[in-house]
Amino acid sequence: MKEGRALYRKTGSRLYLFMVAFTVFKSYVMIPVMSKIWGLTLKTTPDGFVSNANLLRSLVRAPWIIPIGILLVFVYALVSMWQVIATVYGIAFIDNDKLFKIPDLFRLSGKELWHAVKPRNWMMLVYALIIVPLADPFQSSSVFGAFVMPEYISDFIESKMVLHLLYVILLLVVGYFALRWFYLVPSFVLKDHDFKCASDESFKLTQKKFIKNGIKISIYNLIELIRLVIIPAVLVGIASFICFGISYELPIAGDLFYQMWNSVGLDTVKNITGTFVYISVMCYLYKSYFAKLDELAMDSSVTLPELKKEKAKIMPAIVTQVTWSLIGALLFTVYYLAAIWLANYDMNTFEELFGTTKIIAHKGYSSEAPENTVPAFELADGCDNADFIELDVWNSKDGIPVVVHNESIAAATGIDKAVYEYTYEELQQIPAPYSMSEEDFPTARIPSLEEVIAQYADTTPILIEIKGYKQDNTLAKNIVDLMEKYNCTETSMIHSGDYESLKAVKELNPDIQCGLIMAVITGDCYDLPYADFFSVEHTFVTNNMISEVHKRGKKLFVWTVNYDDSAKKMRCINADALITDYPDKIAEYVTNRTLTSDIDAMFDKDMLDSESTFESGDY
């Protein structure tokens, strides 16, 4: 560990600048080119995009998207491997007192990358995609973060014992190989082994001690994280202290600081610090590898490409870290002060800049009452923090739009039959307490959409999800007729995972706001003419997605946000609405609400002070 840390101090600014250059290359050259290729590929599909709703149709009509997608993933894996190889080369040059230039690392690592393209070495690409990110959560070039599991799927897996057990076993298998392939990269890069030889050598070096190695690297990672986070954290802390000192309204400053920290400061500190931690951990891995070779008396000879052999006169790593941290703290301070000035000067301008976030009660106040029932809608309507009521609609057997989540009414009533097998009158005879006590909610039934709109649309706008359009395409017209009947076409909205149903609504009434629900989707869907907004599963929402939607003057809603960390993240990247089962709880984490209330309170206080002065007879 001491040798790894000493080597890290020798790395200086050049390796760090290479990491920055590589990230710029990846972000602004490789990824845009790959995205363009993928976008052009998806334009050949029937809809121009692929989602969970149209996957089979897309594959039948455009089967070539599979090999092209695999090819792009292969290229992405190469990019990930490229950075790993370059980092190992850079550390090896520094350890041997060889001066390298950033183009040298690009050229030499790019040449070595062809070694990984050979068919016998393709497992190195799997390693780069899966194992490396597990060992290093800070590695910005890894694509592992792009392959995420939606929360609703992870919750489903956890609820099923067999699936949960299989998932745990899978994680243990991946973890096992991560520890046994601990020295795979340096062996592959520095000794020019193929994957099998490098794998065998790593297995020998970790024999009987792979768990101990895992504990050691975890300890080292933690130590370096604590050590290297201190300087950026202190600098940002000083910046925030200065900002608080000159902000005369501390409640506003407090809310604003929270917003700035999550949207700017946290990412800045993570990116700066994460790169240093990554380099330090790779230095430890490099030194540990050669120590193990010596311990087992194995061949440790390494032949590096020839470079100018002289001591590099470069900025020490600690100076580099302080410099970049100062730059980050300065930018954070300027951004923060500008936001405080806007908030104090003009709240409307502040909201235009940082956006406002609505709260949508998912299936009514479904955490407190049976979902999609009148009791749940009653609670949502009376909740100050619920800006919209969200519900799901199918046609009953007699063509009446009724409110229920699934095609089967089993979840609501315990009867496993399709909702359209019953007339509306028959549904009214069946209790629908969902998973809650029928004694607590004796009147809970599957209501008609008209009943809900008539009772609540005037006070709380409704977000209607069309669920059964394919089963009965008269559903769109039935819903539009009800919205027109109760004059809520300008306030209430419609969304659906079926784009054809949105088209049907727009053809009937183009003034109704319509949104496309996206669980898993890829392709250029933002310009779809019948989608005014998008409802996206929160796991897949990114800064770039929101930016692309907002550029087109559209909005992005996020579902289903039930946890504070998700709410904070979505608010900080300017999501337009959060769909949640817990409207009151989630509202606590929507900064613009607390900030607005603080400013309103400040203005109210000023007015009260003025009134009291006037009444005191001073004028």
Coordinates of C-alpha atoms in Angstrom, one line a residue:
M1 CA 0.0 0.0 0.0
K2 CA 2.9 2.4 0.8
E3 CA 4.5 1.6 -2.5
G4 CA 1.3 2.1 -4.4
R5 CA 0.7 5.5 -2.7
A6 CA 4.3 6.5 -3.4
L7 CA 3.9 5.6 -7.0
Y8 CA 0.7 7.6 -7.1
R9 CA 2.6 10.7 -5.9
K10 CA 5.0 10.3 -8.8
T11 CA 2.2 10.3 -11.4
G12 CA 1.8 14.0 -11.4
S13 CA -0.4 16.0 -13.7
R14 CA 0.3 14.2 -17.0
L15 CA -1.6 11.0 -16.3
Y16 CA -4.5 13.0 -14.9
L17 CA -4.6 15.2 -18.0
F18 CA -4.6 12.1 -20.1
M19 CA -7.7 10.9 -18.2
V20 CA -9.3 14.3 -18.9
A21 CA -8.3 14.1 -22.6
F22 CA -9.6 10.6 -22.9
T23 CA -12.9 11.5 -21.3
V24 CA -13.3 14.5 -23.7
F25 CA -12.5 12.2 -26.7
K26 CA -15.0 9.6 -25.5
S27 CA -17.7 12.1 -24.7
Y28 CA -17.4 14.4 -27.7
V29 CA -16.1 12.1 -30.4
M30 CA -16.8 8.4 -29.8
I31 CA -20.2 8.5 -28.1
P32 CA -21.7 11.1 -30.5
V33 CA -20.5 9.1 -33.6
M34 CA -21.9 5.8 -32.1
S35 CA -25.1 7.5 -31.1
K36 CA -25.5 8.8 -34.6
I37 CA -25.0 5.4 -36.1
W38 CA -27.5 3.8 -33.7
G39 CA -30.0 6.6 -34.4
L40 CA -29.8 6.1 -38.2
T41 CA -30.2 2.3 -37.6
L42 CA -33.3 2.8 -35.6
K43 CA -34.8 5.1 -38.2
T44 CA -35.2 2.0 -40.4
T45 CA -37.6 0.5 -37.8
P46 CA -41.4 1.0 -38.2
D47 CA -41.6 3.6 -35.5
G48 CA -38.1 5.1 -35.6
F49 CA -37.4 3.9 -32.1
V50 CA -37.5 0.6 -30.1
S51 CA -39.3 0.2 -26.7
N52 CA -40.7 -2.6 -24.6
A53 CA -44.0 -1.9 -26.4
N54 CA -42.9 -2.4 -30.0
L55 CA -39.8 -4.6 -29.6
L56 CA -41.2 -7.7 -31.5
R57 CA -42.5 -5.7 -34.4
S58 CA -39.2 -3.8 -34.7
L59 CA -37.2 -7.0 -34.7
V60 CA -39.4 -8.6 -37.3
R61 CA -39.4 -5.6 -39.7
A62 CA -35.7 -4.6 -39.0
P63 CA -33.7 -7.6 -37.8
W64 CA -30.4 -6.0 -38.7
I65 CA -30.7 -3.8 -35.5
I66 CA -29.5 -6.7 -33.4
P67 CA -26.0 -7.2 -35.1
I68 CA -25.5 -3.5 -35.4
G69 CA -26.3 -3.1 -31.7
I70 CA -23.9 -5.9 -30.8
L71 CA -21.2 -4.3 -32.9
L72 CA -21.7 -0.9 -31.1
V73 CA -21.5 -2.6 -27.7
F74 CA -18.3 -4.3 -28.9
V75 CA -16.8 -0.9 -29.9
Y76 CA -17.9 0.5 -26.5
A77 CA -16.1 -2.3 -24.7
L78 CA -13.0 -1.6 -26.7
V79 CA -13.1 2.1 -25.6
S80 CA -13.4 1.0 -22.0
M81 CA -10.5 -1.4 -22.5
W82 CA -8.5 1.3 -24.2
Q83 CA -8.5 3.5 -21.1
V84 CA -7.5 0.6 -18.9
I85 CA -4.5 -0.3 -21.1
A86 CA -3.4 3.3 -21.4
T87 CA -3.6 3.8 -17.6
V88 CA -1.4 0.7 -16.9
Y89 CA 1.1 1.9 -19.6
G90 CA 1.2 5.4 -18.1
I91 CA 1.9 4.0 -14.5
A92 CA 4.5 1.6 -15.9
F93 CA 6.4 4.4 -17.7
I94 CA 6.3 6.6 -14.5
D95 CA 7.6 3.7 -12.4
N96 CA 10.5 3.3 -14.8
D97 CA 11.2 7.0 -14.9
K98 CA 10.3 7.3 -18.5
L99 CA 8.8 10.6 -19.7
F100 CA 5.7 10.1 -21.8
K101 CA 3.4 12.5 -23.6
I102 CA -0.3 12.3 -23.8
P103 CA -0.2 11.4 -27.6
D104 CA 2.2 8.6 -26.7
L105 CA -0.4 6.9 -24.4
F106 CA -3.1 7.2 -27.0
R107 CA -0.9 5.8 -29.7
L108 CA 0.7 2.9 -27.7
S109 CA -2.5 1.9 -25.9
G110 CA -4.4 2.0 -29.2
K111 CA -1.8 -0.3 -30.8
E112 CA -2.1 -2.7 -27.9
L113 CA -5.8 -2.6 -28.2
W114 CA -5.7 -4.7 -31.3
H115 CA -4.4 -7.5 -29.1
A116 CA -7.8 -7.5 -27.4
V117 CA -9.6 -7.7 -30.7
K118 CA -8.3 -11.2 -31.5
P119 CA -11.0 -13.8 -31.0
R120 CA -9.1 -15.6 -28.3
N121 CA -9.0 -12.4 -26.2
W122 CA -12.7 -11.3 -26.5
M123 CA -13.2 -12.2 -22.8
M124 CA -11.1 -9.2 -22.0
L125 CA -13.9 -7.0 -23.4
V126 CA -16.4 -8.8 -21.1
Y127 CA -14.0 -8.1 -18.3
A128 CA -13.8 -4.4 -19.3
L129 CA -17.6 -4.1 -19.4
I130 CA -18.5 -5.9 -16.2
I131 CA -15.6 -6.7 -13.9
V132 CA -13.6 -3.5 -14.1
P133 CA -16.5 -1.3 -13.1
L134 CA -17.3 -3.5 -10.1
A135 CA -13.7 -3.1 -8.9
D136 CA -13.7 0.6 -9.6
P137 CA -17.0 2.5 -9.2
F138 CA -15.3 5.8 -10.2
Q139 CA -14.2 4.8 -13.6
S140 CA -15.9 7.3 -15.8
S141 CA -15.2 5.5 -19.1
S142 CA -17.0 2.3 -18.1
V143 CA -20.3 1.5 -19.7
F144 CA -21.4 -0.7 -16.8
G145 CA -23.4 2.3 -15.5
A146 CA -25.5 2.3 -18.7
F147 CA -26.8 -1.2 -18.1
V148 CA -29.0 -0.6 -15.1
M149 CA -32.0 -2.5 -13.7
P150 CA -35.3 -0.6 -13.4
E151 CA -36.4 -0.3 -9.8
Y152 CA -39.8 -1.9 -10.5
I153 CA -37.9 -5.0 -11.9
S154 CA -35.5 -5.1 -8.9
D155 CA -38.4 -4.8 -6.5
F156 CA -40.1 -7.7 -8.3
I157 CA -37.0 -9.9 -8.1
E158 CA -36.7 -9.2 -4.4
S159 CA -40.3 -10.1 -3.8
K160 CA -39.7 -13.6 -5.4
M161 CA -37.5 -15.8 -3.3
V162 CA -36.3 -18.0 -6.3
L163 CA -35.4 -15.0 -8.5
H164 CA -33.8 -13.2 -5.6
L165 CA -31.7 -16.2 -4.8
L166 CA -30.6 -16.5 -8.5
Y167 CA -29.7 -12.8 -8.5
V168 CA -27.6 -13.2 -5.4
I169 CA -25.8 -16.3 -6.9
L170 CA -25.1 -14.3 -10.1
L171 CA -23.6 -11.5 -8.1
L172 CA -21.4 -13.9 -6.1
V173 CA -20.2 -15.5 -9.3
V174 CA -19.3 -12.2 -10.8
G175 CA -17.6 -11.2 -7.5
Y176 CA -15.6 -14.4 -7.5
F177 CA -14.2 -13.8 -11.0
A178 CA -13.5 -10.2 -10.1
L179 CA -11.3 -11.3 -7.3
R180 CA -9.7 -14.2 -9.2
W181 CA -9.0 -11.9 -12.2
F182 CA -7.5 -9.3 -9.9
Y183 CA -4.2 -9.2 -11.9
L184 CA -5.6 -9.9 -15.3
V185 CA -5.0 -6.4 -16.7
P186 CA -1.3 -5.9 -15.8
S187 CA -0.5 -9.5 -17.0
F188 CA -2.4 -8.9 -20.3
V189 CA -0.9 -5.5 -20.9
L190 CA 2.6 -5.6 -19.6
K191 CA 3.6 -9.2 -20.4
D192 CA 1.7 -9.4 -23.7
H193 CA -0.1 -12.5 -22.6
D194 CA -3.3 -13.6 -24.3
F195 CA -6.5 -13.9 -22.2
K196 CA -6.0 -17.5 -21.2
C197 CA -2.4 -17.1 -20.1
A198 CA -3.2 -13.9 -18.2
S199 CA -6.2 -15.5 -16.6
D200 CA -4.1 -18.6 -15.5
E201 CA -1.4 -16.3 -14.1
S202 CA -4.0 -14.2 -12.1
F203 CA -5.5 -17.4 -10.7
K204 CA -2.1 -18.6 -9.5
L205 CA -1.4 -15.3 -7.9
T206 CA -4.7 -15.2 -6.1
Q207 CA -4.8 -18.8 -5.1
K208 CA -6.2 -19.3 -1.6
K209 CA -5.9 -15.5 -1.0
F210 CA -8.5 -14.0 -3.3
I211 CA -10.8 -13.0 -0.4
K212 CA -7.9 -11.4 1.5
N213 CA -7.0 -9.5 -1.7
G214 CA -10.6 -8.2 -2.0
I215 CA -10.5 -7.0 1.6
K216 CA -7.1 -5.3 1.0
I217 CA -8.2 -3.5 -2.1
S218 CA -11.4 -2.4 -0.4
I219 CA -9.4 -1.0 2.5
Y220 CA -7.0 0.8 0.2
N221 CA -9.9 2.2 -1.9
L222 CA -11.6 3.5 1.3
I223 CA -8.4 5.1 2.6
E224 CA -7.7 6.8 -0.7
L225 CA -11.2 8.0 -0.9
I226 CA -11.1 9.6 2.5
R227 CA -7.7 11.0 1.9
L228 CA -8.3 12.4 -1.5
V229 CA -11.8 13.7 -0.8
I230 CA -10.7 16.0 2.1
I231 CA -9.2 18.7 0.0
P232 CA -12.1 19.2 -2.5
A233 CA -14.6 18.9 0.3
V234 CA -12.8 21.6 2.4
L235 CA -12.6 23.9 -0.6
V236 CA -16.2 23.6 -1.4
G237 CA -17.0 24.0 2.3
I238 CA -15.1 27.3 2.3
A239 CA -16.9 28.4 -0.8
S240 CA -20.3 27.6 0.8
F241 CA -19.3 29.4 4.0
I242 CA -18.5 32.5 2.0
C243 CA -21.8 32.3 0.2
F244 CA -23.7 31.9 3.4
G245 CA -21.9 34.8 5.0
I246 CA -23.0 37.3 2.3
S247 CA -26.5 35.9 2.0
Y248 CA -28.8 37.9 4.3
E249 CA -31.7 35.5 4.0
L250 CA -30.4 32.2 5.5
P251 CA -33.5 30.1 4.9
I252 CA -33.3 30.9 1.2
A253 CA -29.5 30.4 1.1
G254 CA -29.9 27.0 2.9
D255 CA -32.4 25.7 0.3
L256 CA -30.4 27.1 -2.6
F257 CA -27.2 25.6 -1.3
Y258 CA -28.8 22.2 -1.1
Q259 CA -30.0 22.6 -4.7
M260 CA -26.6 23.8 -6.0
W261 CA -24.7 21.1 -4.1
N262 CA -26.7 18.3 -5.6
S263 CA -26.8 19.7 -9.1
V264 CA -23.3 21.1 -9.4
G265 CA -21.1 20.6 -6.3
L266 CA -21.5 16.9 -5.8
D267 CA -20.8 15.9 -9.4
T268 CA -17.8 18.3 -9.5
V269 CA -16.2 16.8 -6.3
K270 CA -17.0 13.2 -7.5
N271 CA -15.5 13.7 -10.9
I272 CA -12.3 15.4 -9.6
T273 CA -11.8 13.1 -6.7
G274 CA -12.9 9.9 -8.5
T275 CA -10.2 10.3 -11.2
F276 CA -7.4 10.6 -8.5
V277 CA -8.8 7.7 -6.6
Y278 CA -8.9 5.6 -9.7
I279 CA -5.2 6.4 -10.6
S280 CA -4.2 5.6 -7.0
V281 CA -6.0 2.3 -7.0
M282 CA -4.4 1.3 -10.3
C283 CA -1.0 2.2 -8.8
Y284 CA -1.7 -0.2 -5.9
L285 CA -2.8 -2.9 -8.4
Y286 CA 0.5 -2.4 -10.4
K287 CA 2.7 -2.7 -7.3
S288 CA 0.8 -5.5 -5.8
Y289 CA 1.1 -7.5 -9.1
F290 CA 4.9 -7.4 -9.1
A291 CA 5.0 -8.1 -5.4
K292 CA 3.0 -11.3 -5.9
L293 CA 5.2 -12.3 -8.8
D294 CA 8.3 -11.9 -6.6
E295 CA 6.6 -13.8 -3.7
L296 CA 5.9 -16.8 -5.9
A297 CA 9.2 -16.5 -7.8
M298 CA 7.5 -16.1 -11.1
D299 CA 8.8 -14.3 -14.2
S300 CA 8.4 -10.5 -13.7
S301 CA 10.2 -9.4 -16.8
V302 CA 8.5 -6.6 -18.7
T303 CA 9.5 -4.9 -21.9
L304 CA 8.0 -1.5 -22.4
P305 CA 8.0 0.4 -25.7
E306 CA 11.0 2.7 -25.9
L307 CA 10.5 6.3 -24.8
K308 CA 12.8 9.1 -23.8
K309 CA 14.3 7.9 -20.5
E310 CA 14.6 10.9 -18.2
K311 CA 13.0 12.0 -15.1
A312 CA 9.8 13.8 -15.9
K313 CA 9.6 17.3 -14.5
I314 CA 5.9 17.5 -14.0
M315 CA 3.5 18.9 -11.5
P316 CA 3.1 16.6 -8.5
A317 CA -0.3 14.8 -8.1
I318 CA -1.2 16.7 -4.9
V319 CA -0.6 20.1 -6.6
T320 CA -2.8 19.0 -9.6
Q321 CA -5.5 18.0 -7.2
V322 CA -5.5 21.3 -5.4
T323 CA -5.5 23.2 -8.7
W324 CA -8.5 21.4 -10.1
S325 CA -10.3 21.6 -6.8
L326 CA -9.8 25.3 -6.6
I327 CA -11.2 25.7 -10.1
G328 CA -14.3 23.6 -9.2
A329 CA -14.8 25.5 -6.0
L330 CA -14.6 28.8 -7.8
L331 CA -17.1 27.8 -10.4
F332 CA -19.4 26.5 -7.7
T333 CA -19.2 29.8 -5.8
V334 CA -20.0 31.9 -8.9
Y335 CA -22.9 29.7 -9.8
Y336 CA -24.3 29.7 -6.3
L337 CA -24.0 33.5 -5.9
A338 CA -25.7 34.1 -9.2
A339 CA -28.6 31.8 -8.1
I340 CA -28.9 33.6 -4.8
W341 CA -29.1 36.9 -6.5
L342 CA -31.8 35.6 -8.9
A343 CA -33.8 34.1 -6.1
N344 CA -33.8 37.4 -4.1
Y345 CA -34.2 39.6 -7.1
D346 CA -36.8 37.8 -9.3
M347 CA -38.3 34.5 -8.3
N348 CA -39.9 34.0 -11.8
T349 CA -36.4 34.3 -13.5
F350 CA -35.1 31.8 -11.0
E351 CA -37.8 29.3 -11.8
E352 CA -37.2 29.8 -15.5
L353 CA -33.6 29.0 -15.0
F354 CA -33.9 26.1 -12.6
G355 CA -37.4 24.9 -13.5
T356 CA -40.3 23.8 -11.3
T357 CA -41.3 20.3 -10.4
K358 CA -44.9 19.1 -10.1
I359 CA -46.0 16.2 -7.8
I360 CA -48.4 13.7 -9.4
A361 CA -50.3 11.3 -7.1
H362 CA -49.8 7.8 -8.6
K363 CA -53.1 6.0 -8.8
G364 CA -54.4 8.5 -6.3
Y365 CA -52.8 8.6 -2.8
S366 CA -52.1 4.9 -3.2
S367 CA -49.8 4.6 -0.2
E368 CA -52.7 5.5 2.1
A369 CA -55.7 4.1 0.4
P370 CA -56.5 1.3 -2.2
E371 CA -55.0 2.4 -5.6
N372 CA -57.3 3.7 -8.3
T373 CA -60.3 3.9 -6.0
V374 CA -62.4 6.9 -4.8
P375 CA -60.8 6.9 -1.3
A376 CA -57.3 7.2 -2.9
F377 CA -58.5 10.0 -5.2
E378 CA -60.3 11.8 -2.3
L379 CA -57.0 11.8 -0.3
A380 CA -55.0 13.1 -3.3
D381 CA -57.6 15.8 -4.0
G382 CA -57.3 17.0 -0.5
C383 CA -53.5 16.9 -0.5
D384 CA -51.9 20.3 -0.9
N385 CA -48.7 18.8 -2.4
A386 CA -50.5 16.8 -5.1
D387 CA -50.7 18.8 -8.3
F388 CA -52.2 16.0 -10.4
I389 CA -54.1 12.8 -9.9
E390 CA -52.8 9.9 -12.1
L391 CA -55.0 6.9 -12.9
D392 CA -55.3 4.0 -15.4
V393 CA -58.2 3.4 -17.7
W394 CA -59.7 0.4 -19.6
N395 CA -63.1 -0.1 -21.3
S396 CA -65.5 -2.4 -19.5
K397 CA -67.5 -5.0 -21.3
D398 CA -70.3 -2.5 -22.1
G399 CA -67.8 0.2 -23.3
I400 CA -67.6 2.3 -20.2
P401 CA -64.1 3.6 -19.3
V402 CA -63.3 2.3 -15.8
V403 CA -60.3 3.0 -13.6
V404 CA -58.1 0.0 -12.9
H405 CA -54.3 -0.6 -13.3
N406 CA -54.0 -4.1 -14.9
E407 CA -55.9 -6.0 -17.5
S408 CA -56.7 -8.6 -14.9
I409 CA -58.6 -7.3 -11.8
A410 CA -56.9 -9.8 -9.6
A411 CA -54.6 -7.3 -7.9
A412 CA -57.6 -5.1 -7.0
T413 CA -60.3 -7.6 -6.2
G414 CA -58.6 -11.1 -5.9
I415 CA -60.6 -12.3 -9.0
D416 CA -58.3 -13.3 -11.9
K417 CA -60.4 -12.2 -14.8
A418 CA -60.0 -9.4 -17.4
V419 CA -61.7 -6.1 -16.6
Y420 CA -63.5 -6.2 -20.0
E421 CA -65.2 -9.4 -19.1
Y422 CA -67.4 -7.4 -16.7
T423 CA -70.0 -4.7 -17.3
Y424 CA -69.6 -1.6 -15.2
E425 CA -72.6 -2.6 -13.0
E426 CA -71.0 -6.0 -12.3
L427 CA -67.8 -4.3 -11.3
Q428 CA -69.6 -2.2 -8.8
Q429 CA -70.7 -5.3 -6.9
I430 CA -67.1 -6.4 -6.4
P431 CA -65.0 -5.0 -3.4
A432 CA -61.7 -3.6 -4.6
P433 CA -59.6 -2.9 -1.5
Y434 CA -56.3 -3.8 -3.3
S435 CA -53.9 -5.1 -0.6
M436 CA -55.4 -3.1 2.1
S437 CA -58.1 -4.0 4.6
E438 CA -61.7 -4.3 3.3
E439 CA -62.9 -3.3 6.7
D440 CA -61.0 0.0 6.5
F441 CA -62.2 0.7 3.0
P442 CA -65.6 -0.9 2.6
T443 CA -66.8 1.3 -0.2
A444 CA -63.7 0.8 -2.4
R445 CA -64.8 -0.3 -5.9
I446 CA -63.4 0.0 -9.4
P447 CA -64.8 3.4 -10.3
S448 CA -65.8 4.8 -13.8
L449 CA -63.6 7.5 -15.3
E450 CA -66.6 9.8 -15.5
E451 CA -67.2 9.5 -11.8
V452 CA -63.6 10.6 -11.1
I453 CA -63.5 13.4 -13.6
A454 CA -66.9 14.8 -12.5
Q455 CA -65.8 14.8 -8.8
Y456 CA -62.2 15.9 -8.9
A457 CA -61.1 17.4 -12.3
D458 CA -62.2 20.9 -11.3
T459 CA -60.0 21.0 -8.2
T460 CA -57.1 18.7 -9.1
P461 CA -56.2 18.0 -12.8
I462 CA -56.1 14.4 -13.8
L463 CA -53.3 12.5 -15.7
I464 CA -55.1 9.7 -17.5
E465 CA -53.2 6.6 -18.7
I466 CA -54.8 4.8 -21.6
K467 CA -54.2 1.1 -20.9
G468 CA -56.7 -0.9 -23.0
Y469 CA -56.5 0.8 -26.4
K470 CA -55.4 -2.4 -28.3
Q471 CA -58.3 -4.3 -26.7
D472 CA -60.9 -1.7 -27.6
N473 CA -59.8 1.3 -29.8
T474 CA -63.0 3.2 -28.9
L475 CA -61.4 3.9 -25.5
A476 CA -59.6 7.0 -26.8
K477 CA -62.8 8.6 -28.1
N478 CA -64.7 7.7 -24.9
I479 CA -62.0 9.5 -22.8
V480 CA -61.9 12.5 -25.0
D481 CA -65.7 12.8 -24.9
L482 CA -65.6 12.8 -21.1
M483 CA -62.9 15.4 -21.0
E484 CA -64.8 17.7 -23.4
K485 CA -68.0 17.1 -21.5
Y486 CA -66.5 18.3 -18.2
N487 CA -64.4 21.0 -19.8
C488 CA -61.0 19.7 -18.6
T489 CA -59.2 19.4 -21.9
E490 CA -56.9 22.3 -21.1
T491 CA -56.0 21.2 -17.5
S492 CA -56.0 17.4 -17.5
M493 CA -53.7 15.3 -19.7
I494 CA -53.4 11.9 -21.2
H495 CA -50.4 9.5 -21.4
S496 CA -49.9 6.0 -22.7
G497 CA -47.3 3.5 -23.6
D498 CA -49.2 2.9 -26.9
Y499 CA -48.2 5.7 -29.3
E500 CA -51.2 4.8 -31.6
S501 CA -53.6 5.8 -28.8
L502 CA -52.0 9.2 -28.5
K503 CA -52.3 9.7 -32.2
A504 CA -56.1 8.8 -31.9
V505 CA -56.5 11.4 -29.1
K506 CA -54.7 14.1 -31.0
E507 CA -56.8 13.5 -34.1
L508 CA -60.0 13.9 -32.0
N509 CA -58.8 16.9 -30.0
P510 CA -55.3 18.4 -30.8
D511 CA -55.5 20.7 -27.7
I512 CA -55.2 17.8 -25.2
Q513 CA -51.7 17.4 -23.9
C514 CA -50.4 13.9 -24.6
G515 CA -47.4 12.0 -23.3
L516 CA -45.6 8.8 -24.3
I517 CA -44.8 6.4 -21.4
M518 CA -41.3 4.9 -21.8
A519 CA -40.0 2.1 -19.6
V520 CA -37.1 0.9 -21.8
I521 CA -36.6 2.8 -25.0
T522 CA -33.8 3.6 -27.4
G523 CA -33.8 5.8 -30.5
D524 CA -34.9 9.3 -31.6
C525 CA -38.3 9.5 -30.0
Y526 CA -38.2 13.1 -28.8
D527 CA -39.6 14.6 -32.1
L528 CA -42.7 12.4 -32.2
P529 CA -45.5 14.8 -33.3
Y530 CA -48.2 13.4 -31.0
A531 CA -46.1 13.5 -27.8
D532 CA -46.1 16.8 -25.8
F533 CA -44.3 15.2 -22.9
F534 CA -42.6 11.9 -21.9
S535 CA -43.2 9.7 -18.8
V536 CA -40.0 7.8 -18.1
E537 CA -39.0 5.2 -15.5
H538 CA -36.7 7.1 -13.2
T539 CA -33.8 4.6 -13.5
F540 CA -33.2 5.7 -17.1
V541 CA -33.6 9.4 -16.8
T542 CA -30.4 11.3 -17.5
N543 CA -29.3 15.0 -17.8
N544 CA -29.0 14.5 -21.5
M545 CA -32.5 13.1 -21.9
I546 CA -34.1 16.0 -20.0
S547 CA -32.0 18.5 -22.0
E548 CA -33.1 16.9 -25.3
V549 CA -36.7 17.0 -24.3
H550 CA -36.5 20.6 -23.1
K551 CA -34.8 21.8 -26.3
R552 CA -37.9 20.7 -28.1
G553 CA -40.2 22.7 -25.7
K554 CA -41.6 19.5 -24.2
K555 CA -41.7 18.1 -20.7
L556 CA -40.4 15.1 -18.9
F557 CA -42.3 13.3 -16.1
V558 CA -40.6 10.6 -14.0
W559 CA -42.2 7.5 -12.5
T560 CA -42.4 6.0 -9.9
V561 CA -40.4 8.1 -7.5
N562 CA -41.0 6.8 -4.0
Y563 CA -37.5 7.3 -2.3
D564 CA -35.8 10.4 -1.2
D565 CA -32.6 9.8 -3.1
S566 CA -34.5 9.4 -6.4
A567 CA -36.5 12.5 -5.7
K568 CA -33.4 14.6 -5.0
K569 CA -31.7 13.4 -8.1
M570 CA -34.7 14.0 -10.4
R571 CA -35.3 17.4 -9.0
C572 CA -31.7 18.4 -9.4
I573 CA -31.7 17.5 -13.1
N574 CA -34.9 19.6 -13.6
A575 CA -37.5 16.9 -14.1
D576 CA -40.8 18.6 -14.7
A577 CA -42.9 16.2 -12.6
L578 CA -42.5 13.3 -10.2
I579 CA -45.1 10.6 -10.2
T580 CA -45.2 9.1 -6.7
D581 CA -47.2 7.0 -4.2
Y582 CA -46.1 9.4 -1.5
P583 CA -47.0 13.0 -2.5
D584 CA -46.4 14.6 0.9
K585 CA -43.1 12.8 1.6
I586 CA -41.6 13.4 -1.9
A587 CA -42.6 17.1 -1.8
E588 CA -40.1 17.6 1.1
Y589 CA -37.3 16.9 -1.4
V590 CA -38.5 19.2 -4.2
T591 CA -36.4 22.3 -3.5
N592 CA -38.4 24.8 -5.6
R593 CA -41.4 24.2 -3.3
T594 CA -39.5 24.9 -0.1
L595 CA -37.7 27.8 -1.7
T596 CA -40.9 29.4 -3.0
S597 CA -42.5 29.1 0.5
D598 CA -39.4 30.7 2.1
I599 CA -39.6 33.6 -0.3
D600 CA -43.3 34.0 0.1
A601 CA -42.8 34.0 3.8
M602 CA -40.2 36.7 3.5
F603 CA -42.5 38.9 1.4
D604 CA -45.4 38.3 3.8
K605 CA -43.1 39.3 6.7
D606 CA -42.2 42.5 4.8
M607 CA -45.8 43.3 4.2
L608 CA -46.7 42.7 7.9
D609 CA -43.8 44.9 9.0
S610 CA -45.1 47.7 6.7
E611 CA -48.6 47.3 7.9
S612 CA -47.6 47.4 11.6
T613 CA -45.5 50.5 11.0
F614 CA -48.4 52.2 9.3
E615 CA -50.8 51.3 12.1
S616 CA -48.4 52.6 14.7
G617 CA -49.1 56.2 13.5
D618 CA -45.6 57.0 12.1
Y619 CA -47.3 58.3 8.9

